CSV table of C-alpha atoms in Angstrom, one decimal:
chain,number,residue,atom,x,y,z
E,1,MET,CA,0.0,0.0,0.0
E,2,ALA,CA,1.4,3.4,-1.0
E,3,LEU,CA,2.3,5.8,1.7
E,4,THR,CA,0.4,9.1,1.5
E,5,PRO,CA,0.8,12.4,3.4
E,6,GLU,CA,-2.5,11.7,5.2
E,7,ASP,CA,-1.1,8.4,6.4
E,8,VAL,CA,1.9,10.2,8.0
E,9,VAL,CA,-0.4,12.9,9.5
E,10,ASN,CA,-2.9,10.4,10.9
E,11,LYS,CA,-0.2,8.0,12.2
E,12,ARG,CA,-0.4,7.8,16.0
E,13,PHE,CA,2.3,6.2,18.2
E,14,THR,CA,1.6,4.5,21.5
E,15,ILE,CA,2.7,6.7,24.5
E,16,VAL,CA,4.6,4.5,26.9
E,17,LYS,CA,4.8,5.6,30.6
E,18,PHE,CA,7.5,5.1,33.2
E,19,ARG,CA,10.4,5.0,30.7
E,20,GLU,CA,12.6,7.3,28.7
E,21,GLY,CA,11.8,7.9,25.0
E,22,TYR,CA,12.2,10.5,22.3
E,23,ASP,CA,10.8,14.0,22.4
E,24,GLN,CA,7.3,13.9,21.1
E,25,ASP,CA,7.5,17.4,19.7
E,26,GLU,CA,10.7,16.6,17.7
E,27,VAL,CA,9.0,13.5,16.3
E,28,ASP,CA,5.9,15.5,15.3
E,29,ASP,CA,8.1,18.2,13.7
E,30,PHE,CA,10.0,15.5,11.7
E,31,LEU,CA,6.7,13.9,10.6
E,32,ASP,CA,5.5,17.4,9.5
E,33,GLU,CA,8.6,17.8,7.3
E,34,ILE,CA,8.0,14.4,5.8
E,35,THR,CA,4.3,15.3,5.1
E,36,LYS,CA,5.4,18.6,3.5
E,37,GLU,CA,7.9,16.8,1.3
E,38,LEU,CA,5.4,14.1,0.3
E,39,ARG,CA,2.8,16.7,-0.6
E,40,GLN,CA,5.3,18.7,-2.7
E,41,MET,CA,6.2,15.5,-4.5
E,42,ALA,CA,2.5,14.7,-5.1
E,43,LEU,CA,1.9,18.2,-6.5
E,44,GLU,CA,4.9,17.8,-8.9
E,45,ASN,CA,3.7,14.4,-10.0
E,46,GLU,CA,0.2,15.8,-10.6
E,47,SER,CA,1.7,18.7,-12.6
E,48,LEU,CA,3.7,16.3,-14.7
E,49,ARG,CA,0.7,14.1,-15.3
E,50,GLY,CA,-1.2,17.1,-16.5
E,51,LYS,CA,1.6,18.1,-18.9
E,52,LEU,CA,1.8,14.5,-20.1
E,53,ALA,CA,-1.9,14.3,-20.7
E,54,ALA,CA,-1.9,17.6,-22.6
E,55,SER,CA,1.0,16.4,-24.8
E,56,GLU,CA,-0.7,13.1,-25.5
E,57,ALA,CA,-4.0,14.9,-26.3
E,58,LEU,CA,-2.1,17.3,-28.6
E,59,GLU,CA,-0.4,14.3,-30.3
E,60,SER,CA,-3.7,12.4,-30.7
E,61,GLU,CA,-5.5,15.4,-32.4
E,62,PRO,CA,-6.2,14.7,-36.1
E,63,VAL,CA,-4.1,16.6,-38.6
E,64,PRO,CA,-6.3,19.0,-40.5
E,65,SER,CA,-6.5,18.4,-44.2
E,66,MET,CA,-4.6,20.7,-46.4
E,67,PRO,CA,-6.3,22.7,-49.2
E,68,ASP,CA,-5.4,22.0,-52.7
E,69,PHE,CA,-2.4,24.0,-53.6
E,70,PRO,CA,0.3,23.6,-56.2
E,71,VAL,CA,2.7,20.8,-55.4
E,72,ALA,CA,5.6,23.1,-54.5
E,73,PRO,CA,3.8,25.1,-51.9
E,74,ILE,CA,2.4,21.9,-50.3
E,75,LEU,CA,5.9,20.4,-49.9
E,76,ALA,CA,7.1,23.7,-48.4
E,77,ALA,CA,4.2,23.8,-45.9
E,78,ALA,CA,4.8,20.2,-44.9
E,79,VAL,CA,8.2,21.0,-43.5
E,80,PRO,CA,7.1,23.0,-40.4
E,81,SER,CA,4.4,20.3,-39.7
E,82,ALA,CA,7.1,17.7,-39.4
E,83,ALA,CA,9.1,20.0,-37.2
E,84,ASP,CA,6.1,20.6,-34.9
E,85,ALA,CA,5.5,16.9,-34.6
E,86,SER,CA,9.1,16.3,-33.7
E,87,ASN,CA,8.9,19.1,-31.1
E,88,SER,CA,5.8,17.6,-29.7
E,89,HIS,CA,7.4,14.2,-29.5
E,90,SER,CA,10.5,15.7,-27.9
E,91,LEU,CA,8.4,17.4,-25.3
E,92,LEU,CA,6.5,14.2,-24.7
E,93,GLU,CA,9.7,12.3,-24.2
E,94,LEU,CA,11.0,15.0,-21.9
E,95,ALA,CA,7.8,15.0,-19.8
E,96,ARG,CA,7.9,11.2,-19.6
E,97,ARG,CA,11.6,11.2,-18.5
E,98,LEU,CA,10.9,13.9,-15.9
E,99,HIS,CA,7.9,12.1,-14.7
E,100,GLU,CA,9.8,8.8,-14.4
E,101,GLU,CA,12.7,10.6,-12.6
E,102,HIS,CA,10.3,12.2,-10.1
E,103,VAL,CA,8.5,8.9,-9.6
E,104,ARG,CA,11.8,7.1,-8.9
E,105,GLU,CA,12.9,9.9,-6.6
E,106,GLY,CA,9.6,9.7,-4.8
E,107,LEU,CA,9.8,5.9,-4.4
E,108,THR,CA,13.4,6.1,-3.2
E,109,LYS,CA,12.5,8.8,-0.6
E,110,ARG,CA,9.4,6.8,0.4
E,111,ASP,CA,11.4,3.6,0.8
E,112,GLN,CA,14.1,5.4,2.8
E,113,LEU,CA,11.5,7.0,5.0
E,114,ILE,CA,9.9,3.7,5.6
E,115,ARG,CA,13.2,2.1,6.4
E,116,ASP,CA,14.1,4.9,8.8
E,117,GLY,CA,10.8,4.7,10.5
E,118,GLN,CA,11.1,0.9,10.9
E,119,GLU,CA,14.6,1.2,12.3
E,120,ASN,CA,13.6,4.0,14.7
E,121,ALA,CA,10.6,1.9,15.8
E,122,ALA,CA,12.7,-1.1,16.3
E,123,ARG,CA,15.3,0.9,18.3
E,124,TRP,CA,12.6,2.5,20.4
E,125,VAL,CA,11.2,-1.0,21.2
E,126,ARG,CA,14.7,-2.3,22.1
E,127,ASP,CA,15.3,0.7,24.4
E,128,ALA,CA,11.9,0.3,26.0
E,129,GLU,CA,12.4,-3.4,26.6
E,130,SER,CA,15.9,-2.8,28.0
E,131,GLN,CA,14.6,-0.1,30.4
E,132,ALA,CA,11.7,-2.3,31.4
E,133,ARG,CA,14.1,-5.2,32.2
E,134,ALA,CA,16.3,-2.8,34.2
E,135,VAL,CA,13.3,-1.5,36.2
E,136,ILE,CA,12.0,-5.0,36.9
E,137,GLY,CA,15.4,-6.1,38.0
E,138,GLN,CA,15.7,-3.2,40.4
E,139,LEU,CA,12.2,-3.8,41.8
E,140,GLU,CA,13.2,-7.5,42.3
E,141,LEU,CA,16.3,-6.4,44.3
E,142,ASP,CA,14.2,-4.0,46.3
E,143,ARG,CA,11.6,-6.7,47.0
E,144,ARG,CA,14.3,-9.1,48.3
E,145,ALA,CA,15.8,-6.4,50.5
E,146,ILE,CA,12.4,-5.6,52.0
E,147,GLU,CA,11.7,-9.3,52.6
E,148,SER,CA,15.1,-9.7,54.2
E,149,THR,CA,14.4,-6.7,56.5
E,150,ILE,CA,11.0,-8.1,57.4
E,151,ASP,CA,12.6,-11.5,58.3
E,152,ASP,CA,15.2,-9.8,60.4
E,153,LEU,CA,12.5,-7.8,62.3
E,154,ARG,CA,10.5,-10.9,62.9
E,155,ASP,CA,13.6,-12.7,64.3
E,156,PHE,CA,14.4,-9.7,66.5
E,157,GLU,CA,10.8,-9.5,67.7
E,158,GLN,CA,10.8,-13.3,68.6
E,159,ASP,CA,14.1,-13.1,70.3
E,160,TYR,CA,13.0,-10.0,72.2
E,161,ARG,CA,9.9,-11.7,73.4
E,162,PHE,CA,11.8,-14.8,74.6
E,163,ARG,CA,14.3,-12.6,76.4
E,164,LEU,CA,11.6,-10.5,78.0
E,165,ARG,CA,9.7,-13.5,79.1
E,166,ASP,CA,12.8,-15.1,80.6
E,167,TYR,CA,13.7,-11.9,82.3
E,168,ILE,CA,10.1,-11.6,83.8
E,169,GLU,CA,10.1,-15.2,84.9
E,170,THR,CA,13.5,-14.9,86.5
E,171,GLN,CA,12.4,-11.8,88.4
E,172,LEU,CA,9.2,-13.4,89.5
E,173,ALA,CA,11.1,-16.6,90.6
E,174,SER,CA,13.6,-14.4,92.5
E,175,LEU,CA,10.8,-12.6,94.3
E,176,VAL,CA,9.1,-15.9,95.1
E,177,ARG,CA,12.3,-17.3,96.6
E,178,GLU,CA,12.9,-14.2,98.6
E,179,GLU,CA,9.4,-14.3,100.0
E,180,LEU,CA,9.6,-18.0,100.8
E,181,ILE,CA,12.9,-17.7,102.5
E,182,ASP,CA,11.5,-14.9,104.6
E,183,GLN,CA,8.4,-16.9,105.4
E,184,ASP,CA,9.6,-20.6,105.5
E,185,PRO,CA,13.2,-21.5,104.6
E,186,SER,CA,12.3,-25.2,104.3
E,187,GLN,CA,9.8,-24.4,101.4
E,188,ALA,CA,12.5,-22.4,99.6
E,189,VAL,CA,14.9,-25.4,99.8
E,190,ALA,CA,12.1,-27.7,98.4
E,191,LEU,CA,11.5,-25.3,95.6
E,192,VAL,CA,15.1,-25.1,94.6
E,193,GLN,CA,15.3,-28.9,94.7
E,194,GLU,CA,12.3,-29.2,92.5
E,195,GLU,CA,13.9,-26.8,89.9
E,196,ILE,CA,17.1,-28.9,90.0
E,197,ASP,CA,15.0,-32.1,89.4
E,198,LEU,CA,13.2,-30.4,86.5
E,199,ALA,CA,16.5,-29.3,84.9
E,200,ALA,CA,18.0,-32.8,85.3
E,201,ARG,CA,14.9,-34.4,83.8
E,202,ALA,CA,15.0,-32.0,80.8
E,203,ALA,CA,18.7,-32.7,80.3
E,204,THR,CA,18.0,-36.5,80.3
E,205,GLU,CA,15.2,-36.0,77.8
E,206,ASN,CA,17.5,-34.0,75.5
E,207,ASP,CA,20.2,-36.7,75.8
E,208,SER,CA,17.6,-39.3,74.9
E,209,ASP,CA,16.4,-37.3,71.9
E,210,LEU,CA,20.0,-36.9,70.7
E,211,ASP,CA,20.6,-40.6,71.0
E,212,ASN,CA,17.5,-41.4,69.0
E,213,THR,CA,18.4,-38.9,66.4
E,214,TYR,CA,22.0,-40.3,66.1
E,215,SER,CA,20.7,-43.8,66.0
E,216,GLY,CA,18.2,-42.9,63.3
E,217,ASN,CA,20.9,-41.2,61.2
E,218,GLU,CA,23.1,-44.3,61.5
E,219,GLN,CA,20.2,-46.5,60.3
E,220,ASN,CA,19.5,-44.2,57.4
E,221,GLU,CA,23.2,-44.2,56.4
E,222,LEU,CA,23.3,-48.0,56.7
E,223,GLY,CA,20.1,-48.2,54.5
E,224,GLU,CA,21.6,-46.0,51.9
E,225,ARG,CA,24.9,-47.9,51.8
E,226,SER,CA,23.0,-51.2,51.5
């Protein structure tokens, strides 16, 4: 399909947000120059077509019949008619050559403009894709950093809660001991002994769990080796 000035004027490009691009005013100015050039070429082609049509019409007109004159005058009058026909043919050939040259130049310019437009469009697409990949990569890095910060805050909160609970329990136990010692020393001794027994029982359970874990690992290794 031939490219017309109206096609250039009515062409609309998609406006892409959040990325760099070319100045829209500069692109519009450049398209205006292209439109002006195409219109000038169209006018020149139309003028040449008019000249060509006039020349063809002139050439196709019937030659008027000559009156009966003596032989010598007729031959003398035939000479300028042949010259006029030759001039008309020369003008016709010149008009055709000029028309063909203008058409070739117009086609060459049109093809060049199309190639330039395609190259610019491809370059804009590549730049947009590259910028989009860079933005997405940066957003991914930011997301990972935020997630890492959230995990650190959660760990800190959990550790802080454990430490605060241990501190409160320790303070309460200390107050209870002091109160028991003040009231009944024998109960304080019994409480301390109970805590010692609980600690020993917990240590024994931990040792048992470690033994079971170690035994299970050995069995798994033996199973894998077999």
